[in-house]
Phi, psi and omega in degrees: 000144183249120178252003177293326176264103186280133177225133182239164178228140180220146178246125183241129176282133184235118177261146179104001176282125184240339184206179179292337178294321176296318179299313181296320181297314180295315182297322180291312185287314180289325180294336179272356178292149179293127179094355178265118182270327185200145176218138178229117180255130180253120179290323181288314181280344182055052176212169180227129176255123188237131172255125190214170176268115183295345177283336183251334181224157175229162177304327181291317180293323177293322178298316180294325180295322178289321177299322181294342179276356178101008178254154177269114183249136180229133179255104182282322181242104183288347182271112180288157177265136178288143177245123182285143178245168181228152178249127181240133178260122179243147180229156179254116179260126179084201182283147182262120182281332184248150178289159182297323180297321179294320178296317181297315180295321179296317181291321181293332178277351181284129179297130178101347178269123185258332183202151180221136173231125185244134175238094182298327181296315180271359180053046183230144176234128177255117184247127172260123186223168176260110188296339179284347181251316184216154177228178185295324181296323178293324178293320180294324176295326179288322180234091186296342181289346184265156176213161181291136177283159181299331180292324177290321180295323178295326179293336183258015183276003175123014179285163179292334180294324179295324178297317177294324180294319181293333182258024185300121176068012184269143181234138177265136183225136174247131181232137175275124182240126181254155174096356179285132183239340183208178182288342175296324177296315180295321179295322179297314181294314181298320179293321181288309185286325182297339180273350182291142178289128182103345177270115183280315180200159180210139176226119182255129179254119179289322182294314183273354181054047181213164179229136175254121189235131171253120185219169179250115188294340179278353178250332182209150182253166179296318181297324178295317178297317180298317181294323180293323177293317179293332177293333176287337178117017181237126175296135183233141179226143179285118182273315181223135178292142182293150179236131179275150174272113184249116178235130177279176181296323180294319180295319179297317180295321179294320178293322180294326183275353180283122181290151181271137181283128181287165182293334178275351180072024182274337181286147181267164176289165177293163184302335181291350182243018183285336183264066178275145177228161179237133179229144178248128179249144169260122186242117173259142178114356175279135184242335187206180180297333179298320178297319179299312181295324180296314181293315182297316182292326182290315183282331181293342178280347180285135186290337182266006177256120180279316181201158178211136175229124182248135178246121177288323182293315182271357181053047184220164176218132177252119186241130173254125190219170178270108185293340180280348182249336186210157179249158177301326180296321177295320177295322179298315178294327179294322178293317179295330181284348179298316176220089186305130178089348183264314184262135173244115191244137175224151182273123181270312181202160179221132183234128177276141177204165176231161180288344180284339179232077186294337181289342181283346182272137177291346180232111179289156183291134177270121183294152182276339184261059181262002184277119176232359180222161179296162177295140175230158178228158177242139176223149180249127181242123175283130185235123176250147177107357177282134183241337184206179180291340176296322176296319180299311181294325179296314180295314181297322181293319183284313185291326181295340179272353180291149180294130178093351181275121179275313180201160178214137177231117182253130180251117178290324182292316181275347180067038179211171178225137178254120186242129172258125190217166176266115184294344178279344183249333181210179183215161178302323181294322177295319178294320179297317179295324179295321178292321178295326177296340178276356177104008179254157175270120184235141178213142177290140182294140180296325182267011183290124176220105188302138176264120180271123184246137181270057179062208182254153182286156180290149179290344180268009180288120184294145180283159177278168179287171185295334181288344183231038184294338183289353179265353191293334183264004184277138171270166178262102182276153171254126183237142179299140181297329182272064180295137187278094171271083192272153170235168184229139177224159180240134183232130175280125184243128177241157178097000178280138182241336185204181180294336178295322177296319179299312180296325180296315180295312182297318183294316183287325179291324180295340179285339185285143179293132177096355178257123184269315182210152180224132176228117184248130176256119184291311184291320181282345181062042186222146178238132176254121187236127171261130188215167176265111184295343178286329185264320188216156181237157182306319178301325177291323178295317178298324179293323176300318180294320179295326178294337178280353178103012180245157174279140183214128175222147179289140172266106191290328188266025179257008186275341185298331182295330184262021176083034174241125187231136175243126182238149169263117183250120181247150180106359178280139183239335184207181180294337178296323177295318179299312181297324181296314181294313183296317183292319181292316183292318183291339177283342184282140180294130179103349178255120184270324191206142177213128178227123183244130178253118181291324184293320183260356181058037181238148177235130179251118189232134172249131186215170177261112182297340180281343183252319185221151182247169180299322180296322178297320180294317179297319179295324178295318179294318180294328178291342177277356178100015180244162175263133182228137177211159181285143178290129178286132180232158182291125180257018184288160177235047185293338182287353181267353184274350176060029182294319182294317179295322179296317179296320182297312184284331175294318178296317179296321180294317182293320178297314180294322181293324182300322181268341183283326182300312176299321179297317179295324177298316178297320181294317179296320179300315181293326178294319179295316181293321178296323178293321179296318178294325178296322178294316178299318180297324181286320184281319187259000178052054183282151179281170181294322179294321178295323178295318180294321180295317179294319182295320181286341179278353178293153186298312184288342181266000177291143183266124174285315173235159178303120181091351182241112180265166178297321181299311181292325179293314179296319179297320179296315181295326179280337182278326185301311180299321180291320184295318189252346178250310177293329180259015182300320181298320180295322179295319180296313181295320180294321179297316181292325178292314180293330178299327179260019174060041175231161179229133179229191182295326179297322178296319180295318180295313180297320180298314183293312183290322181293319179296316180297316181292315183294318179298315181297318181294317182294314182292331177290319178294323178295319179295321178292323180292322180274357180054051183290143178274334178263129182290135179287158177274122181243169182234039178293343180279347183290308181302313180300319182291320177297312183296322184292320181284324178291318178297322177297317179296318178295322179297311179295326179297316181286331173297316179295320178297320179298320178293318180293320182284348180298321178295320178295320178296321178294322178296319179295321180291341180275356182297141186292140178254345179205160177208171181254120181264141183271124171241188185292315187231355185214162177249131178240150177279129184240120178291153188296332180282357181267001173291119179230309183245026175053071179285174177281125185242154171254122179244119177276175181298137178064015178275140184274146177218128185283332182268176177252093187277161171260127184289116180275315182195140176268135182255000000 
């Protein structure tokens, strides 16, 4: 990048723009000013972004120029933003068809070109340009006699400087987009936004419901991008604020001086990397491939780490690093800092080596240029409905022909399929829908986390030494920095009436940051939520549900399933006992956290159920000389009887009924009287005036005040309590639904009753104001009748739910609380939460068991 030729950018707010003609006028006049390279006027944002030469123009002069055109211009930020420029070397090969003066004038008139230097003797032209407006290829298309000089080609051969040049002034932005249902939606958004000036690239993900956008802030703003997406018909929200790439002069110079690694890997590193060393770490706390990928991706980003290979089986990591920049102790702390409290790292060995003698290192250097194929991902899809191998072959045959599918393996025994695919051509959701179209039930796995593979390794990749042969077949995966270390919580939800409520809760919770999946059970009144504990906590999730208009409380005794154990520990006498238990347990593999309270004799332990079980933890505590037992917790299922909801709706129904009966009586009376008048009119052939006189002489139609009859007054007084007291619950639910931009049955009920009440009140006030002699027709009887029948329906609905859930509550109360475990010489009582690795149990007649055992032998 060239900063010798200074170019700045400024954004000016312009009031008075009403149409595209105003935009065109400003762009034409300001764009023709001396020193103005580019101008972009936004009619929606009512501003103008101008790129100019600070030697010829200033923000103040540009502001005055717009003011002179009759528009009101305001400069909110007087400090202009610098715009980076680029230098391109062009050469003339062969005979020149055009004179040098013509070439110079043509280039100077080209938008985005700031300076030109011509050397006729060397037949070379040096062009300084703004890469966001024009590039070298466009100049060559304009003047075909020119071609890129070798110096420009060398700059584009892969150096880090070219990367900074290509990303000049570019900002990455992530936006959450809702409402996308198919790939047509993503194509529409990409086509619309990709055409905007200033948008460099865009990638829309249907699965994640988000878009990644690279744009130039001096040409387009975030709000403009957001408005353009919403104009297509999709709500958009800023997910992550953009971050600029900031490199100082020293960093740029260091990148420029770094030699590029050849494709054969024969070039050596620069002298600053000659003192490479290798260290082996022992890492406790890794449970799955996700942990391996997390550690590898985190350390591989460090500039002083040459390579890293992590083994889950050996619980070790071999790191090759620059010993002159970092120490093994710093690397050890860096690994532990990836997930504080999860990884326990110790240094096993350290070997000194240099790049001049690669054979001396136990770990040969892994080349960086091992990519020879496009990126692929793997996803696991659960498939129900397969009965034989014919189903397996049918699925594999159809899905393997889909665009972007590399391979598919379907397991009839496991009831799932593993698909390797190209994420740029297809997605897991598309594959799932394709399987469902074949007549099978397909669902994405909850623990599914695609593994991104960088193709196959190069054949020239050197093998490792014999001491590390188990690493030779490993690929180098790229893993997202935001690895999902998920936890699970259970929340009791009340107030749900139908599947729409379930969908409303699931849809809104999935929008929150840090929530991975939501599963709501309508009959059980329970929600299972997987979340990131670093971002969000269960009380916040419960609060989100309450904001939607439902009741939500945490289910405290649901944590044992996720590796949380509470024990009663007896025999402790002092703080030394507490420290002894905590230190011994936390050193054991599979235990993440242990907290012991001496005052309450309780221990709170977090562990990995795949590595260690509750019985093992209790035995460890007992082996220390203490007594340990599981904390007894309430196993009741009182939340399933719907007693609170039944009381609420019965009260609402009775209040509405108390006021509705008089309203219905008045309505029936008026209907009878109107029928009687119709008979008189038919028999006696009465005139219209006689009918009005008889009608107004009725008791309920008499006017207390001009325009206000007894009938309308009584109807109003009986309607108000029902409207605002009997229907208070509906107003609350409707407000919460509208607050989250959704509409449900409560919104419809409130809309109907409020319109009827408001219309009747307004027309009654108008009649009183005009002192009308004829009573207006009102609808004060509508809200009481609607509320009374809806409240009755809700009351009967919850009574039925309570009866239906009674069986479920009885089943929960029947769950086994203890069993007899078989040991060598004795029988011990085993609590149901202590089942971990399915031991051999003795079950007597009529004894309850919570698990589904396999009968080994009848005694």
